[in-house]
PDB file of C-alpha atoms in Angstrom:
ATOM      1  CA  GLN A   1       0.000   0.000   0.000  1.00  0.00           C
ATOM      2  CA  VAL A   2       1.408   3.347  -1.058  1.00  0.00           C
ATOM      3  CA  GLN A   3       1.605   5.814   1.774  1.00  0.00           C
ATOM      4  CA  LEU A   4       3.210   9.203   2.357  1.00  0.00           C
ATOM      5  CA  VAL A   5       3.386  10.644   5.852  1.00  0.00           C
ATOM      6  CA  GLU A   6       4.512  14.199   6.541  1.00  0.00           C
ATOM      7  CA  SER A   7       5.824  15.355   9.882  1.00  0.00           C
ATOM      8  CA  GLY A   8       7.853  18.149  11.422  1.00  0.00           C
ATOM      9  CA  GLY A   9       5.350  20.970  11.371  1.00  0.00           C
ATOM     10  CA  GLY A  10       4.261  22.990  14.338  1.00  0.00           C
ATOM     11  CA  LEU A  11       4.006  26.457  15.801  1.00  0.00           C
ATOM     12  CA  VAL A  12       7.205  28.437  15.344  1.00  0.00           C
ATOM     13  CA  GLN A  13       8.328  32.026  15.667  1.00  0.00           C
ATOM     14  CA  PRO A  14       9.254  34.111  12.637  1.00  0.00           C
ATOM     15  CA  GLY A  15      12.888  33.742  11.649  1.00  0.00           C
ATOM     16  CA  ARG A  16      13.240  30.195  12.889  1.00  0.00           C
ATOM     17  CA  SER A  17      13.687  27.101  10.756  1.00  0.00           C
ATOM     18  CA  LEU A  18      11.833  23.845  10.301  1.00  0.00           C
ATOM     19  CA  ARG A  19      12.728  20.591   8.652  1.00  0.00           C
ATOM     20  CA  LEU A  20       9.727  18.718   7.339  1.00  0.00           C
ATOM     21  CA  SER A  21       9.898  15.008   6.638  1.00  0.00           C
ATOM     22  CA  CYS A  22       8.012  12.864   4.163  1.00  0.00           C
ATOM     23  CA  VAL A  23       8.282   9.142   4.828  1.00  0.00           C
ATOM     24  CA  ALA A  24       7.305   6.946   1.916  1.00  0.00           C
ATOM     25  CA  SER A  25       6.157   3.348   2.130  1.00  0.00           C
ATOM     26  CA  GLY A  26       4.825   0.862  -0.368  1.00  0.00           C
ATOM     27  CA  PHE A  27       7.208   2.008  -3.088  1.00  0.00           C
ATOM     28  CA  THR A  28      10.840   2.874  -3.649  1.00  0.00           C
ATOM     29  CA  LEU A  29      11.800   6.514  -3.978  1.00  0.00           C
ATOM     30  CA  ASP A  30      14.343   5.732  -6.694  1.00  0.00           C
ATOM     31  CA  TYR A  31      11.576   5.296  -9.244  1.00  0.00           C
ATOM     32  CA  TYR A  32       9.638   8.481  -8.512  1.00  0.00           C
ATOM     33  CA  THR A  33       9.788  12.197  -7.993  1.00  0.00           C
ATOM     34  CA  ILE A  34       8.505  13.694  -4.749  1.00  0.00           C
ATOM     35  CA  GLY A  35       6.938  17.128  -4.785  1.00  0.00           C
ATOM     36  CA  TRP A  36       6.242  19.549  -1.966  1.00  0.00           C
ATOM     37  CA  PHE A  37       3.147  21.711  -1.913  1.00  0.00           C
ATOM     38  CA  ARG A  38       1.411  23.956   0.561  1.00  0.00           C
ATOM     39  CA  GLN A  39      -2.050  25.366   0.970  1.00  0.00           C
ATOM     40  CA  ALA A  40      -3.137  28.196   3.203  1.00  0.00           C
ATOM     41  CA  PRO A  41      -6.788  28.616   4.225  1.00  0.00           C
ATOM     42  CA  GLY A  42      -8.790  30.193   1.439  1.00  0.00           C
ATOM     43  CA  LYS A  43      -5.916  30.028  -1.030  1.00  0.00           C
ATOM     44  CA  GLU A  44      -5.000  27.758  -3.892  1.00  0.00           C
ATOM     45  CA  ARG A  45      -2.491  24.987  -3.514  1.00  0.00           C
ATOM     46  CA  GLU A  46       1.019  26.186  -4.256  1.00  0.00           C
ATOM     47  CA  GLY A  47       3.778  24.034  -5.676  1.00  0.00           C
ATOM     48  CA  LEU A  48       7.074  24.567  -3.872  1.00  0.00           C
ATOM     49  CA  GLY A  49       9.493  22.178  -5.506  1.00  0.00           C
ATOM     50  CA  CYS A  50      10.250  18.590  -6.332  1.00  0.00           C
ATOM     51  CA  ILE A  51      13.132  16.178  -6.090  1.00  0.00           C
ATOM     52  CA  SER A  52      14.053  13.045  -8.002  1.00  0.00           C
ATOM     53  CA  THR A  53      16.019  10.986  -5.545  1.00  0.00           C
ATOM     54  CA  ASN A  54      17.678   8.687  -8.058  1.00  0.00           C
ATOM     55  CA  ASP A  55      19.872  11.496  -9.362  1.00  0.00           C
ATOM     56  CA  GLY A  56      19.365  14.211  -6.755  1.00  0.00           C
ATOM     57  CA  ARG A  57      17.895  16.701  -9.195  1.00  0.00           C
ATOM     58  CA  THR A  58      15.737  19.394  -7.662  1.00  0.00           C
ATOM     59  CA  TYR A  59      13.417  22.044  -8.974  1.00  0.00           C
ATOM     60  CA  TYR A  60      12.208  25.007  -6.941  1.00  0.00           C
ATOM     61  CA  ALA A  61       9.455  27.475  -7.531  1.00  0.00           C
ATOM     62  CA  ASP A  62      10.807  30.999  -7.839  1.00  0.00           C
ATOM     63  CA  SER A  63       8.688  32.103  -4.922  1.00  0.00           C
ATOM     64  CA  VAL A  64      10.592  29.955  -2.417  1.00  0.00           C
ATOM     65  CA  LYS A  65      14.021  29.563  -3.963  1.00  0.00           C
ATOM     66  CA  GLY A  66      16.715  30.565  -1.507  1.00  0.00           C
ATOM     67  CA  ARG A  67      14.887  29.701   1.714  1.00  0.00           C
ATOM     68  CA  PHE A  68      13.620  26.211   0.886  1.00  0.00           C
ATOM     69  CA  THR A  69      15.916  23.236   0.384  1.00  0.00           C
ATOM     70  CA  MET A  70      14.962  19.675  -0.468  1.00  0.00           C
ATOM     71  CA  SER A  71      17.006  16.589   0.247  1.00  0.00           C
ATOM     72  CA  SER A  72      16.523  12.849   0.473  1.00  0.00           C
ATOM     73  CA  ASP A  73      17.680   9.798   2.368  1.00  0.00           C
ATOM     74  CA  ASN A  74      16.901   6.741   0.304  1.00  0.00           C
ATOM     75  CA  VAL A  75      17.998   4.383   3.057  1.00  0.00           C
ATOM     76  CA  LYS A  76      15.175   5.768   5.177  1.00  0.00           C
ATOM     77  CA  ASN A  77      12.917   6.194   2.137  1.00  0.00           C
ATOM     78  CA  THR A  78      12.436   9.773   3.260  1.00  0.00           C
ATOM     79  CA  VAL A  79      12.565  13.201   1.674  1.00  0.00           C
ATOM     80  CA  TYR A  80      12.988  16.454   3.543  1.00  0.00           C
ATOM     81  CA  LEU A  81      12.065  20.071   3.134  1.00  0.00           C
ATOM     82  CA  GLN A  82      14.221  22.525   5.040  1.00  0.00           C
ATOM     83  CA  ILE A  83      12.572  25.899   5.495  1.00  0.00           C
ATOM     84  CA  ASN A  84      14.735  28.740   6.768  1.00  0.00           C
ATOM     85  CA  SER A  85      13.827  32.234   7.913  1.00  0.00           C
ATOM     86  CA  LEU A  86      10.193  31.374   8.355  1.00  0.00           C
ATOM     87  CA  LYS A  87       7.693  34.141   7.767  1.00  0.00           C
ATOM     88  CA  PRO A  88       4.051  34.442   8.805  1.00  0.00           C
ATOM     89  CA  GLU A  89       3.046  34.044   5.168  1.00  0.00           C
ATOM     90  CA  ASP A  90       4.584  30.562   5.237  1.00  0.00           C
ATOM     91  CA  THR A  91       1.703  29.450   7.434  1.00  0.00           C
ATOM     92  CA  ALA A  92      -0.032  26.608   5.614  1.00  0.00           C
ATOM     93  CA  VAL A  93      -0.550  22.886   5.481  1.00  0.00           C
ATOM     94  CA  TYR A  94       2.452  21.340   3.760  1.00  0.00           C
ATOM     95  CA  TYR A  95       2.038  18.232   1.636  1.00  0.00           C
ATOM     96  CA  CYS A  96       4.322  15.813  -0.102  1.00  0.00           C
ATOM     97  CA  ALA A  97       3.156  13.856  -3.121  1.00  0.00           C
ATOM     98  CA  ARG A  98       4.394  11.330  -5.663  1.00  0.00           C
ATOM     99  CA  THR A  99       4.715  11.508  -9.417  1.00  0.00           C
ATOM    100  CA  ARG A 100       6.763   9.812 -12.109  1.00  0.00           C
ATOM    101  CA  LEU A 101      10.365  10.791 -12.653  1.00  0.00           C
ATOM    102  CA  GLY A 102      10.663  14.310 -13.952  1.00  0.00           C
ATOM    103  CA  HIS A 103      10.015  17.881 -12.892  1.00  0.00           C
ATOM    104  CA  SER A 104       6.459  19.000 -12.383  1.00  0.00           C
ATOM    105  CA  LEU A 105       4.574  21.187  -9.935  1.00  0.00           C
ATOM    106  CA  THR A 106       1.208  20.432 -11.473  1.00  0.00           C
ATOM    107  CA  SER A 107      -0.969  18.867  -8.797  1.00  0.00           C
ATOM    108  CA  ALA A 108      -2.902  16.711 -11.260  1.00  0.00           C
ATOM    109  CA  GLU A 109       0.257  14.845 -12.179  1.00  0.00           C
ATOM    110  CA  TYR A 110       0.726  13.505  -8.641  1.00  0.00           C
ATOM    111  CA  ASP A 111      -1.055  10.261  -7.894  1.00  0.00           C
ATOM    112  CA  TYR A 112      -0.531   9.893  -4.132  1.00  0.00           C
ATOM    113  CA  TRP A 113      -0.560  12.541  -1.440  1.00  0.00           C
ATOM    114  CA  GLY A 114       0.202  12.659   2.234  1.00  0.00           C
ATOM    115  CA  GLN A 115      -2.268  14.048   4.729  1.00  0.00           C
ATOM    116  CA  GLY A 116      -0.194  17.136   5.366  1.00  0.00           C
ATOM    117  CA  THR A 117       1.544  18.741   8.304  1.00  0.00           C
ATOM    118  CA  GLN A 118       0.540  22.121   9.673  1.00  0.00           C
ATOM    119  CA  VAL A 119       3.109  24.892   9.822  1.00  0.00           C
ATOM    120  CA  THR A 120       2.075  27.967  11.767  1.00  0.00           C
ATOM    121  CA  VAL A 121       4.455  30.919  11.940  1.00  0.00           C
ATOM    122  CA  SER A 122       3.496  33.422  14.586  1.00  0.00           C
ATOM    123  CA  SER A 123       5.057  35.461  17.344  1.00  0.00           C
TER     124      SER A 123
END
């Protein structure tokens, strides 16, 4: 059974950092690309970036490039999203999702999604 489980969110102060995790089961990361998305209340889902773990290639949306960094640990079948210098506007539910190898931030191209982890940035 394919499953993606996000963790690492929480309530943090502006300027701090978080490292979100996405643990995959039921498939091997080597054969897929993992994307990160977020959605704030009342707003559309926003694609943040994606990573193909077989070759380490990453793609970032311009809106987050510089503060967001993706990485992977194939031994743990896990991908990570490091978020630095958190801002209140980063508050959202963050999701990881699976697609075929390649670069895409189109939600419709992802076939499995995690349930999300809440990130709240507030002082």
